[in-house]
Coordinates of C-alpha atoms in Angstrom, one line a residue:
Chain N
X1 CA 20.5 -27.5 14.4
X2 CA 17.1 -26.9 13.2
X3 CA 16.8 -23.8 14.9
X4 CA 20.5 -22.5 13.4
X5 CA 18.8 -23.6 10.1
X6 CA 15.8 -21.6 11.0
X7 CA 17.6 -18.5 11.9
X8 CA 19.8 -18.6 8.9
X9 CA 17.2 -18.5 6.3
X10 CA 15.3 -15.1 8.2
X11 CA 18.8 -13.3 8.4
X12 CA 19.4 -14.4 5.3
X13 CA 16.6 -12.9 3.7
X14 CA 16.8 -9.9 5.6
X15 CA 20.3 -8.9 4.8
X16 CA 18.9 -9.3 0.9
X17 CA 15.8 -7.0 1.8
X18 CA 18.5 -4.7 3.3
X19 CA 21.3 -5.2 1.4
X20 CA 20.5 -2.4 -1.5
X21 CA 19.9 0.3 1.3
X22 CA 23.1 -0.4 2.9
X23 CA 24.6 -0.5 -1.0
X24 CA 22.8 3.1 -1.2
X25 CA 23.8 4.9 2.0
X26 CA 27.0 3.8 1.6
X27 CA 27.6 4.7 -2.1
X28 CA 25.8 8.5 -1.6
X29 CA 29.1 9.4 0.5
X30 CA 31.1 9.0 -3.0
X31 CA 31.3 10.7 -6.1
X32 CA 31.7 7.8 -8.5
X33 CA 29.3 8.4 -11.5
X34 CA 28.9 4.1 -11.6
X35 CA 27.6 2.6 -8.8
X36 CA 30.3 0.2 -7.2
X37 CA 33.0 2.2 -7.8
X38 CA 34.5 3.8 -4.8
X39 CA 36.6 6.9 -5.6
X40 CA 37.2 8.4 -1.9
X41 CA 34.9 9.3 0.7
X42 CA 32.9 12.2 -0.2
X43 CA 29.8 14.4 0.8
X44 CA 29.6 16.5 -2.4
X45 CA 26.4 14.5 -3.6
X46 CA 24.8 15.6 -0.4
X47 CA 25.6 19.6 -0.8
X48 CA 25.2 19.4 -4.7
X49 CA 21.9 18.1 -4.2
X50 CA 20.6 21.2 -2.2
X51 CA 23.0 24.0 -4.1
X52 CA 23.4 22.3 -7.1
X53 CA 21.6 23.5 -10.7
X54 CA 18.7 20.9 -9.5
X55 CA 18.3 22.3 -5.9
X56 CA 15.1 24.4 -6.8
X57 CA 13.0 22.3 -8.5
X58 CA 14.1 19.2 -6.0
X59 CA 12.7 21.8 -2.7
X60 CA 9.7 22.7 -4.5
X61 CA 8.8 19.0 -5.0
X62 CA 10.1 18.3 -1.4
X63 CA 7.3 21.2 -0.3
X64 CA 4.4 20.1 -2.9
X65 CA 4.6 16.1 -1.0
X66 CA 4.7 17.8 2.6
X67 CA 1.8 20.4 2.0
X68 CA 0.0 17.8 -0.1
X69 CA 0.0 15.7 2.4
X70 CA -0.9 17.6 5.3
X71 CA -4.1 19.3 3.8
X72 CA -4.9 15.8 2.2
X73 CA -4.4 14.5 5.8
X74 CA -6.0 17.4 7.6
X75 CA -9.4 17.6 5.2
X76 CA -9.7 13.6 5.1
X77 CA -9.4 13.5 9.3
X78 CA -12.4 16.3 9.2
X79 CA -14.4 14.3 6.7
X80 CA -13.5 10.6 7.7
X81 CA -14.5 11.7 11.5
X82 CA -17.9 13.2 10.5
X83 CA -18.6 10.3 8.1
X84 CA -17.7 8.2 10.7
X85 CA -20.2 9.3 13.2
X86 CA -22.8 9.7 11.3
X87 CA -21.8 6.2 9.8
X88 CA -22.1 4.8 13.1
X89 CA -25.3 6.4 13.4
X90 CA -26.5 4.9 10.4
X91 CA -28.4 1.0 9.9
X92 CA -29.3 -0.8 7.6
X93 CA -28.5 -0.6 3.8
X94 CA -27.6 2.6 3.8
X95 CA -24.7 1.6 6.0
X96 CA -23.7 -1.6 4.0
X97 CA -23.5 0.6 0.6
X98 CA -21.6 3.0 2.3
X99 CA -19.2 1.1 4.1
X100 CA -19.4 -1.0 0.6
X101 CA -17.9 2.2 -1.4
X102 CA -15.9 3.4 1.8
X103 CA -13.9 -0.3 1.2
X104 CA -13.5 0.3 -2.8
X105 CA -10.4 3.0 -2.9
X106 CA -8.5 0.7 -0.4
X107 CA -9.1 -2.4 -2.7
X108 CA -8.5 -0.8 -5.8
X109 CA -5.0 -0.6 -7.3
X110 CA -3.2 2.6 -7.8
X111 CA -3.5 2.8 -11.2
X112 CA -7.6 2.4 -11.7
X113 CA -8.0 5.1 -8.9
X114 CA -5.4 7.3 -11.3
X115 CA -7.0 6.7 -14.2
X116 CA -11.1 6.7 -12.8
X117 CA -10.0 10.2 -11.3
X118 CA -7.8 11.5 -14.5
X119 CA -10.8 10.7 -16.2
X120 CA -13.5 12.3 -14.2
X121 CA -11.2 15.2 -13.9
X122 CA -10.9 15.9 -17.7
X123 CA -14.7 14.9 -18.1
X124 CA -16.1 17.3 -15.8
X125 CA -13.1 20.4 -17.7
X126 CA -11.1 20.9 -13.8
X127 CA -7.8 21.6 -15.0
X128 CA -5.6 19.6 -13.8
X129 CA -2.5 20.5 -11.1
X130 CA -2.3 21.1 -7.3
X131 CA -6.2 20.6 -6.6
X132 CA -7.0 17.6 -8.5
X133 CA -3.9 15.9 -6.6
X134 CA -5.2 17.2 -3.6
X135 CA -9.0 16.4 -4.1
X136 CA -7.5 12.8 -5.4
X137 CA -5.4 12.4 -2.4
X138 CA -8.7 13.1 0.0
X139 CA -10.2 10.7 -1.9
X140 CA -7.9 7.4 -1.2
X141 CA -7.1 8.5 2.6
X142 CA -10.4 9.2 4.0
X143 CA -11.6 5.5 4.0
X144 CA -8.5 5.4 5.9
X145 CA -9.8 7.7 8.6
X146 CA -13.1 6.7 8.8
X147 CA -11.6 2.8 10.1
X148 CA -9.3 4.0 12.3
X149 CA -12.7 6.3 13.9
X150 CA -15.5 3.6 13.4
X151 CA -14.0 1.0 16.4
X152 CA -13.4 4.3 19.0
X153 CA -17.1 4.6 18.6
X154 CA -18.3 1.1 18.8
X155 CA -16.1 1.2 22.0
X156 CA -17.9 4.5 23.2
X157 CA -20.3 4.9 25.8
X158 CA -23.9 5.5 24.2
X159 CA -25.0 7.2 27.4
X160 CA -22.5 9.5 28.0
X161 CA -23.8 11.2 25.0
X162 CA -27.6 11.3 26.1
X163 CA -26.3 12.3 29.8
X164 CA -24.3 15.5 28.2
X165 CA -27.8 16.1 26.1
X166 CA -29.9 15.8 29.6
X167 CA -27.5 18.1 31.6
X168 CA -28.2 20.7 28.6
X169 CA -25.3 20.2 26.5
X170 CA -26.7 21.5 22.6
X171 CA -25.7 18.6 20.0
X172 CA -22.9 20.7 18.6
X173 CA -21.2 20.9 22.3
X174 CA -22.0 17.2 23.2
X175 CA -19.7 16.5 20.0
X176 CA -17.0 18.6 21.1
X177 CA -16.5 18.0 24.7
X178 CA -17.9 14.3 24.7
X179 CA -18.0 12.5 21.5
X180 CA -14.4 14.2 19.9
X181 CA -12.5 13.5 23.3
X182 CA -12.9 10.2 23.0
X183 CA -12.4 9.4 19.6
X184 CA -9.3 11.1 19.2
X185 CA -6.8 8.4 19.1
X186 CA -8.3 7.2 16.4
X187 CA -8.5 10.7 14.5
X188 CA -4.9 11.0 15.4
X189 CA -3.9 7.3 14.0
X190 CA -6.1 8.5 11.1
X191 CA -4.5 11.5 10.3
X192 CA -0.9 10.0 11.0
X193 CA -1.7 7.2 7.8
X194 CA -3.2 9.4 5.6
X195 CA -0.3 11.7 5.6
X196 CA 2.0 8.9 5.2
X197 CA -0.4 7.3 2.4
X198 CA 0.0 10.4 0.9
X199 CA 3.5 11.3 1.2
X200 CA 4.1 7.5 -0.6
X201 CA 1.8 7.9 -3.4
X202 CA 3.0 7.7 -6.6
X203 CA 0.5 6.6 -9.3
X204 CA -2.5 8.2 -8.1
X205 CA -0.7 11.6 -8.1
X206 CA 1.3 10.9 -11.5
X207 CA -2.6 10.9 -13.4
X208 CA -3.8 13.5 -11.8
X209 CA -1.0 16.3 -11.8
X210 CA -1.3 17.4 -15.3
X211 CA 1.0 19.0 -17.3
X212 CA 1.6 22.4 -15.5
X213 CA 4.8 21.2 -14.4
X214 CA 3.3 20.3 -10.6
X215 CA 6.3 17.8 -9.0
X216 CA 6.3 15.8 -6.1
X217 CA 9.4 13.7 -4.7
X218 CA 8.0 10.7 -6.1
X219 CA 6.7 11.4 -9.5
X220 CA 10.0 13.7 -9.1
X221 CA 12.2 10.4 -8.7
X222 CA 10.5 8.7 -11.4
X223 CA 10.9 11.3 -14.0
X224 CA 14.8 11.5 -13.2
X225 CA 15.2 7.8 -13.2
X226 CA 13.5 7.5 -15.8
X227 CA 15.7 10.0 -17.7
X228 CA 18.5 8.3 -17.1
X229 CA 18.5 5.2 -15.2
X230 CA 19.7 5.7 -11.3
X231 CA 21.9 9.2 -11.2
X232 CA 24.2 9.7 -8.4
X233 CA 22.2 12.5 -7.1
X234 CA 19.2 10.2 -6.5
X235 CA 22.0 8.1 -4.0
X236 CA 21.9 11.0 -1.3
X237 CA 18.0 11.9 -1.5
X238 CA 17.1 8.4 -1.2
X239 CA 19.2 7.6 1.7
X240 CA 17.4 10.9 3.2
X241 CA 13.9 9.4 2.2
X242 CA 14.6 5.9 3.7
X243 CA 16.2 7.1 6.9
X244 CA 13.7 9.9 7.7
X245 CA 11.3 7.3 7.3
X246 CA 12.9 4.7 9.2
X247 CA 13.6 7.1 12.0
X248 CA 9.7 8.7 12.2
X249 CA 8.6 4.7 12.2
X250 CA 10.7 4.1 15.3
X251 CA 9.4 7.6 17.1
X252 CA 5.4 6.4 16.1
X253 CA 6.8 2.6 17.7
X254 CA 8.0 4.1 20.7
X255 CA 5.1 6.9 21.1
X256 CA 2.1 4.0 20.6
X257 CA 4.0 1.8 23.1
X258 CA 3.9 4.6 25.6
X259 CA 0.4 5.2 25.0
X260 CA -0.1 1.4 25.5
X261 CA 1.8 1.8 28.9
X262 CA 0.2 5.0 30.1
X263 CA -3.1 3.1 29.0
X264 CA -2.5 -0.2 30.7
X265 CA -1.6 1.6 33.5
X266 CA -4.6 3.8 33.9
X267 CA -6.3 0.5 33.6
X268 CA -4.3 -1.1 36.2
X269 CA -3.7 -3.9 33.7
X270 CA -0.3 -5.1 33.7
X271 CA 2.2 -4.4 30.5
X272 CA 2.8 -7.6 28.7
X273 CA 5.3 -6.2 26.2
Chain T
X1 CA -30.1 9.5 17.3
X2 CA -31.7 10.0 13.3
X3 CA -30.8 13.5 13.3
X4 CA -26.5 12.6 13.9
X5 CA -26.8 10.1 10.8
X6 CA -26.8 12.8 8.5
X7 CA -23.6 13.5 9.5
X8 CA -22.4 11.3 7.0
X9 CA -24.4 13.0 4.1
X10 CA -21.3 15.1 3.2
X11 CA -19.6 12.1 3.0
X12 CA -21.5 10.5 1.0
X13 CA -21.8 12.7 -1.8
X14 CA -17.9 13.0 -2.0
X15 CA -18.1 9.1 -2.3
X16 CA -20.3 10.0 -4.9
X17 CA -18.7 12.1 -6.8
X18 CA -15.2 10.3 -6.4
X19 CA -15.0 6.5 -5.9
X20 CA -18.3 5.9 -7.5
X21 CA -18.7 8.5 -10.8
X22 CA -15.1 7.7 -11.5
X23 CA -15.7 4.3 -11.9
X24 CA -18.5 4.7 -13.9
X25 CA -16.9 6.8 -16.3
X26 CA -14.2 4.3 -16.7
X27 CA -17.3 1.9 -18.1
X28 CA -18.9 4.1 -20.3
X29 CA -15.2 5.6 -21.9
X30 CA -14.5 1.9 -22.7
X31 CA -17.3 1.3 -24.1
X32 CA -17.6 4.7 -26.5
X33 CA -16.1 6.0 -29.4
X34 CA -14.2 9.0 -30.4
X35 CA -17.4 10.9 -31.4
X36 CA -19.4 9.6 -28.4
X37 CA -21.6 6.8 -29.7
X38 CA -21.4 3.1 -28.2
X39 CA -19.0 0.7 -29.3
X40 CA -17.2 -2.4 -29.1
X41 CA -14.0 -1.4 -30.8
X42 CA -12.0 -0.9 -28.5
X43 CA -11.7 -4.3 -27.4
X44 CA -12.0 -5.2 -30.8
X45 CA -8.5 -3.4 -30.9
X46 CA -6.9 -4.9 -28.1
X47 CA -8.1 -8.4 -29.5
X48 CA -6.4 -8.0 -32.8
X49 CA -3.0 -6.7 -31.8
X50 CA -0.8 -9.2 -30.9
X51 CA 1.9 -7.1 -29.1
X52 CA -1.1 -6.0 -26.5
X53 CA -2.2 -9.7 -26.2
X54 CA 1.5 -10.9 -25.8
X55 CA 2.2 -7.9 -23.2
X56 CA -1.1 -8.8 -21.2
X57 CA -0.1 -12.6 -21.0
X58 CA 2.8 -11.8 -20.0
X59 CA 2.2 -9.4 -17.3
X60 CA -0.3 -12.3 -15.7
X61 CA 2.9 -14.6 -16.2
X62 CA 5.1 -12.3 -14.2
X63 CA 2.6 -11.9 -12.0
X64 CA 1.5 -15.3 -10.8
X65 CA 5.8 -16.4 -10.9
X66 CA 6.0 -13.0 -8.3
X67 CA 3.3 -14.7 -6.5
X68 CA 4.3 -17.9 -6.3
X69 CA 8.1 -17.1 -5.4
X70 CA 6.9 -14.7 -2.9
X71 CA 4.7 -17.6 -1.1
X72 CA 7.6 -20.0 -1.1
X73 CA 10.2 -17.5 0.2
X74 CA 7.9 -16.3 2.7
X75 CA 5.9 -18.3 3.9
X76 CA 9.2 -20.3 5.4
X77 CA 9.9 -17.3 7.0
X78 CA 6.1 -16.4 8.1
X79 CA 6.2 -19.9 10.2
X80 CA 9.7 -19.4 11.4
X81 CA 9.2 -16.1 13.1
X82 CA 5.7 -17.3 14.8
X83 CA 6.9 -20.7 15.5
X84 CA 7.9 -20.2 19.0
X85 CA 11.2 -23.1 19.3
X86 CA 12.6 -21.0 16.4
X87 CA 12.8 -17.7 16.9
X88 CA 11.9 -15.9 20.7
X89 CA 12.6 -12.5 19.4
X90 CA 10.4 -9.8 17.6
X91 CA 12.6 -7.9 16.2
X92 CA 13.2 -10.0 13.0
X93 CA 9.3 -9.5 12.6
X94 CA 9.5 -5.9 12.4
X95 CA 12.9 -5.8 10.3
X96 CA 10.4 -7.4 7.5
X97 CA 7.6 -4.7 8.0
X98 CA 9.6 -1.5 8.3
X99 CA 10.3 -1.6 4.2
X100 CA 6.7 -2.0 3.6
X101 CA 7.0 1.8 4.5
X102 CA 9.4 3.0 2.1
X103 CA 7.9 4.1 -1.1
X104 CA 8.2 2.0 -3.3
X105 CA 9.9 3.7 -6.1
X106 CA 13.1 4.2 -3.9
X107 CA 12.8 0.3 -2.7
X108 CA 12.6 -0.5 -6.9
X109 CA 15.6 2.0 -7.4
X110 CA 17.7 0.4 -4.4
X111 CA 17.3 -2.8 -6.3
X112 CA 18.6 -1.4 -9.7
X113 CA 21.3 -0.3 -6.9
X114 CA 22.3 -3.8 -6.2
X115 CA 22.1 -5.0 -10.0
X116 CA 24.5 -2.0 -10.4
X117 CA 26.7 -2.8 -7.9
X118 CA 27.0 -6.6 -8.6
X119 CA 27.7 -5.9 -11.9
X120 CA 24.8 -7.7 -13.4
X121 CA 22.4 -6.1 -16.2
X122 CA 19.4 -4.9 -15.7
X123 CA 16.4 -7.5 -17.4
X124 CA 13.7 -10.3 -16.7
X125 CA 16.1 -11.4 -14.3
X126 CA 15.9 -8.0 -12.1
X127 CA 11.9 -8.0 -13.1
X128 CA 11.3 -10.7 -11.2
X129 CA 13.6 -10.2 -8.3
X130 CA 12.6 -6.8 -8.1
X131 CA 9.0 -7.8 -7.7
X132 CA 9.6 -9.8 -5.1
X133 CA 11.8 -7.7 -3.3
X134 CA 9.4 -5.0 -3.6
X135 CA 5.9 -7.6 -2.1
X136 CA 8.0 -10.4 -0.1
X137 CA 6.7 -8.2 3.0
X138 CA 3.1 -8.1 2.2
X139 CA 2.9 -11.8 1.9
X140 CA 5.0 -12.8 5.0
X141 CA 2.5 -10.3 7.3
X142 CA -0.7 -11.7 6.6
X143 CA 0.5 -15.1 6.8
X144 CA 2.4 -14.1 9.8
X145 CA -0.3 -12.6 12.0
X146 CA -2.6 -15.6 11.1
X147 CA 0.2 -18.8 12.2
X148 CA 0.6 -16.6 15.2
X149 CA -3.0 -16.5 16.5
X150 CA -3.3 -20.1 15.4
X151 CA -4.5 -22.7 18.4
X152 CA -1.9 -24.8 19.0
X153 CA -3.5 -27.7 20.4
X154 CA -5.0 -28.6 16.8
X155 CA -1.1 -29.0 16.2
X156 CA -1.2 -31.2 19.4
X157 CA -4.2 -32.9 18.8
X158 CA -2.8 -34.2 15.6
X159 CA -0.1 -34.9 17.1
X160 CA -1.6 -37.4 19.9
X161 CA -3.5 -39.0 17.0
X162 CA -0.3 -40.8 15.5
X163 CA 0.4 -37.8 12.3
X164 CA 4.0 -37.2 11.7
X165 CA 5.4 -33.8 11.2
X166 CA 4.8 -33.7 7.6
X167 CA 1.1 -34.9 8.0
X168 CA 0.8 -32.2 10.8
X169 CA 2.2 -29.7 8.5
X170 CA 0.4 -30.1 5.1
X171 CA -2.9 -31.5 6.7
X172 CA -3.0 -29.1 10.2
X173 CA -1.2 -26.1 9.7
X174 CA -1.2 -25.2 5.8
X175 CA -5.4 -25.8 5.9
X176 CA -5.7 -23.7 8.8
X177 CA -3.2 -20.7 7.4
X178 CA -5.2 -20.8 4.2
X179 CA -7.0 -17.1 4.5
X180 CA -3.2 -15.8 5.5
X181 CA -2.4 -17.0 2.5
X182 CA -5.2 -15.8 0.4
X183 CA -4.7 -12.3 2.1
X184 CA -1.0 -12.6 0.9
X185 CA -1.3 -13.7 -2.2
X186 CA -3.8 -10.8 -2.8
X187 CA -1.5 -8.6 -1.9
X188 CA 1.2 -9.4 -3.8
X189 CA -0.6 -10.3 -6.6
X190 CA -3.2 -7.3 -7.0
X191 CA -0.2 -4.9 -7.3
X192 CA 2.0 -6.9 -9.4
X193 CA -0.4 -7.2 -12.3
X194 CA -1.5 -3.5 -12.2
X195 CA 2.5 -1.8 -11.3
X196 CA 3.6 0.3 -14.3
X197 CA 6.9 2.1 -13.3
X198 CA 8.6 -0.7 -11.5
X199 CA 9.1 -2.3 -14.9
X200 CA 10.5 0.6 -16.7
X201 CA 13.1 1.1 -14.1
X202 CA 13.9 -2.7 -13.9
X203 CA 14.3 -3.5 -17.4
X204 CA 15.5 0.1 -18.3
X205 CA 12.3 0.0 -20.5
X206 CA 12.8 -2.7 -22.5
X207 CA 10.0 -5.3 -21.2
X208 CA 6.6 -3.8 -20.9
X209 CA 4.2 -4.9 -18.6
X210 CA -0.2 -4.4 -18.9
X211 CA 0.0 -1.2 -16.7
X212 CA 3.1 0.7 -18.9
X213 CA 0.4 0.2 -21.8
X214 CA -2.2 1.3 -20.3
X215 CA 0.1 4.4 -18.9
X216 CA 0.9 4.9 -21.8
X217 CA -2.4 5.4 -23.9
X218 CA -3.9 7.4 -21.4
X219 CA -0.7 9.4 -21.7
X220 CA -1.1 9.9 -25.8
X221 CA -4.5 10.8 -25.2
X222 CA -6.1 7.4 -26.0
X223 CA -8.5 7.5 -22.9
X224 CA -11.4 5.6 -24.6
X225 CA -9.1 2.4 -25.1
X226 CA -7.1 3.1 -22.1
X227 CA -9.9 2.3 -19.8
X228 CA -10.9 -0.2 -21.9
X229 CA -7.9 -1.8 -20.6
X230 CA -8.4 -0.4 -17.4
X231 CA -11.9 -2.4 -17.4
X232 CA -10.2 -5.3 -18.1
X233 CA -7.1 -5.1 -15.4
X234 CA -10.6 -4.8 -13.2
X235 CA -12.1 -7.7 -14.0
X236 CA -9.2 -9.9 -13.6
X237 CA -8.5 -8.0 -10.1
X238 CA -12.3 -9.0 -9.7
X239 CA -11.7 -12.3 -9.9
X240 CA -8.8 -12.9 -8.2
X241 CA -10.5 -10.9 -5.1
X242 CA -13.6 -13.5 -5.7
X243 CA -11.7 -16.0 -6.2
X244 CA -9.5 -15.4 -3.0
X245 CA -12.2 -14.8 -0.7
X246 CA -14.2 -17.8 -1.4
X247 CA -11.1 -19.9 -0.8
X248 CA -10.4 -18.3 2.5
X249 CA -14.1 -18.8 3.5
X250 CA -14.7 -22.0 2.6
X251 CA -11.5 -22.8 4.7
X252 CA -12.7 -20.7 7.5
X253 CA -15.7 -23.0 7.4
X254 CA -13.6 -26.2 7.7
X255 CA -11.6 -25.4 10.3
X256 CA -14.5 -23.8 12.4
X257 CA -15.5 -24.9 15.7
X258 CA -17.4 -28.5 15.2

């Protein structure tokens, strides 16, 4: 009985966390300009939404979050995995401040990192548009990277280094065939959450886009709702948001339990999954 | 071994320039006038308008309900899924952490979905729930992982000394989840107080919260007293972090090895 009691309350409060996507998928397959009326089985919210008057401006946005997010992702993995090494080369206070400011953009909330970087932006005359979101996106993901580097390095070898150096290996190709190697998972993991950190952003990029008309899905959503409450167009795009996100959650679930496989394995440790 | 610290030079400067110069700027725009000189007016403004006092009390009201709801919804739920008798699978576990992923515009749309489609209108009533659709995850986790690592046999031990369930609860297992729920209630409470958009779309724009004003100045081109309420949405976040923390330690000291 207890246990039925137990179980109740967790479904129950996961068909409400679920409820309003269900409510969404299923009303983005109807035309009905109010949400909750039915009026036939439709996909003309789905073809509207990428032939429609609104289709340009809606792919542009859809390519500003992806290429955002994959030089935000790709400069923050370069940076976070230098920093990170010479980090973990680093003692005393120099490494407490830094570590110290490396933690402040993860504590701080959205809207102080918007409105610190909107105002160092217009302070130091940038204009404001594709670059500042960019530079502002760096910003918040390479603390990011540089946590999921710092424990491959603690984990690493110190000799293997100094043997590479020995055998005549210059510093530069110590770091690329010795050091890099093994740290990659964690560059990987890095650069998979800062593209997904960056991708979700919303405030940060809404201070720091100007006014030059730059758009991305999400400050892209917001200015439509805001416009006029939740359109039927938005029903379709946000079912594709949610389920291309649930689906690429499943395929990184899947991939890191391989890795933990292919890893245990290597170890001869047995899977306890 | 000196000459590979420099790596993180580069690094350092971008810090620099954008976590820490930022910040600073944020202090000395509160803190000046139009023209450039140092002032206190700015605060002086925010003290003598009532509608920015009443929208700032407010949004800490909203925030600690948000809190609070969120802790007694989930943290149920939190001891449920690690407790062991009750539930055997994971899967529940993960069906609470996949929305964390979803931004969280479209998770505060998909509510205004369900208002919608339940035919109730939009208002406080959607606030709230709203919020606590949108953080319910992020207090469940933390409070999650911790019960789960928890030794059982201090649950035993009590126990075999005589305390009933409800003893063994509120003076075993609450004590010893206390930095699960610090962590949780941080989370859910740090972005509550500062969210800005998640109102609008809630209340169609009818209740503001602290971060639509401060949107909203720094919007009209206010920035001197938009960071000075910026400055003070930091403090209070600096507070709560203090004052979280030091409840989590103190706690971690107590139920520390004797």
């Amino acid at each position: 009985m207890k246990k039925f009691l137990a179980q109740a309350y967790i479904w129950l409060l996961l068909i409400i966390l679920y409820a309003p996507i269900v409510i969404i998928a299923v009303f983005s397959f109807t035309e009905a300009k109010v949400m909750g009326n039915w009026t036939g089985f439709s996909t003309n919210l789905y073809s509207s939404l990428f032939t429609g008057g609104i289709n340009s401006s809606l792919i542009t946005a859809i390519i500003n979050t992806i290429s955002i997010a994959l030089i935000a992702a790709m400069v923050s993995t370069a940076l976070g995995t230098v920093a990170a090494i010479g980090i973990h080369n680093l003692r005393g206070w120099r490494r407490q401040a830094i570590t110290f400011v490396n933690n402040i953009p993860m504590m701080n909330p959205d809207i102080i990192t918007g409105i610190s970087l909107f105002i160092l932006f217009v302070t130091i005359g940038l204009t404001q548009g594709y670059l500042t979101v960019v530079l502002a996106h760096i910003s918040f993901c390479t603390p990011y990277v540089v946590l999921s580097v710092m424990p491959r390095l603690t984990q690493m070898n110190p000799n293997v280094y100094e043997a590479a150096l020995d055998l005549g290996a210059t510093p530069m190709q110590a770091l690329r065939k010795v050091i890099i190697p093994d740290i990659k998972p964690g560059m990987i993991s890095g650069f998979i959450l800062s593209f997904t950190l960056s991708i979700d952003d919303f405030a940060v990029t809404l201070f720091t886009k100007g006014n030059q008309g730059l758009e991305t899905l999400s400050t892209y959503i917001y200015a439509d709702a805001r416009k006029g409450g939740l359109t039927p167009e938005l029903r379709p795009l946000m079912t594709i948001i949610i389920f291309t996100v649930l689906l690429l959650l499943i395929i990184i679930n899947i991939r890191s339990l391989k890795i933990n496989k292919k890893l245990n394995e290597k170890n001869g440790k047995k899977v306890l999954v | 071994m000196t000459k590979r610290s420099t790596l993180a030079a580069p690094y350092q400067i971008f810090l620099v320039l954008f976590v820490v110069l930022p910040l600073v700027l944020i202090l000395i725009y509160a803190f000046m006038d139009g023209n450039g000189g140092f002032t206190f007016s700015n605060f002086a403004t925010f003290a003598g308008q009532p509608e920015a006092i009443k929208t700032f009390v407010y949004s800490i009201e909203v925030a600690v309900i948000t809190t609070v709801l969120c802790l007694l919804l989930g943290y149920p739920a939190a001891y449920i899924m690690s407790n062991s008798q009750l539930n055997r699978s994971s899967i529940t576990v993960i069906l609470f952490i996949l929305p964390m992923w979803i931004n969280m515009l479209v998770r505060t749309l998909a509510t205004v979905a369900l208002f919608d489609f339940v035919r109730i209108p939009l208002g406080e009533g959607a606030l709230i729930f709203g919020m606590v659709y949108n953080f319910l995850p992020f207090m469940i986790y933390p409070i999650y992982n911790i019960l789960k690592k928890m030794d059982q046999s201090y649950i035993e031990a009590a126990q075999d000394l005589g305390a009933s369930p409800r003893q063994v609860f509120f003076k075993v297992i609450i004590p010893l989840s206390m930095p699960g729920i610090s962590s949780g209630v941080l989370m859910v409470f740090m972005p509550t107080i500062s969210t800005f958009a998640i109102a609008e779309l809630l209340t169609m724009n009818n209740i503001k919260l602290f971060g639509t004003t401060i949107q909203e100045n720094i919007n009209n081109g206010m920035w001197n007293y938009g960071a000075a309420l910026a400055l003070i949405m930091l403090v209070i976040i600096g507070i709560t972090t203090v004052f979280a923390d030091s409840s989590s330690n103190r706690e971690e000291d107590a139920g520390g090895p004797i």
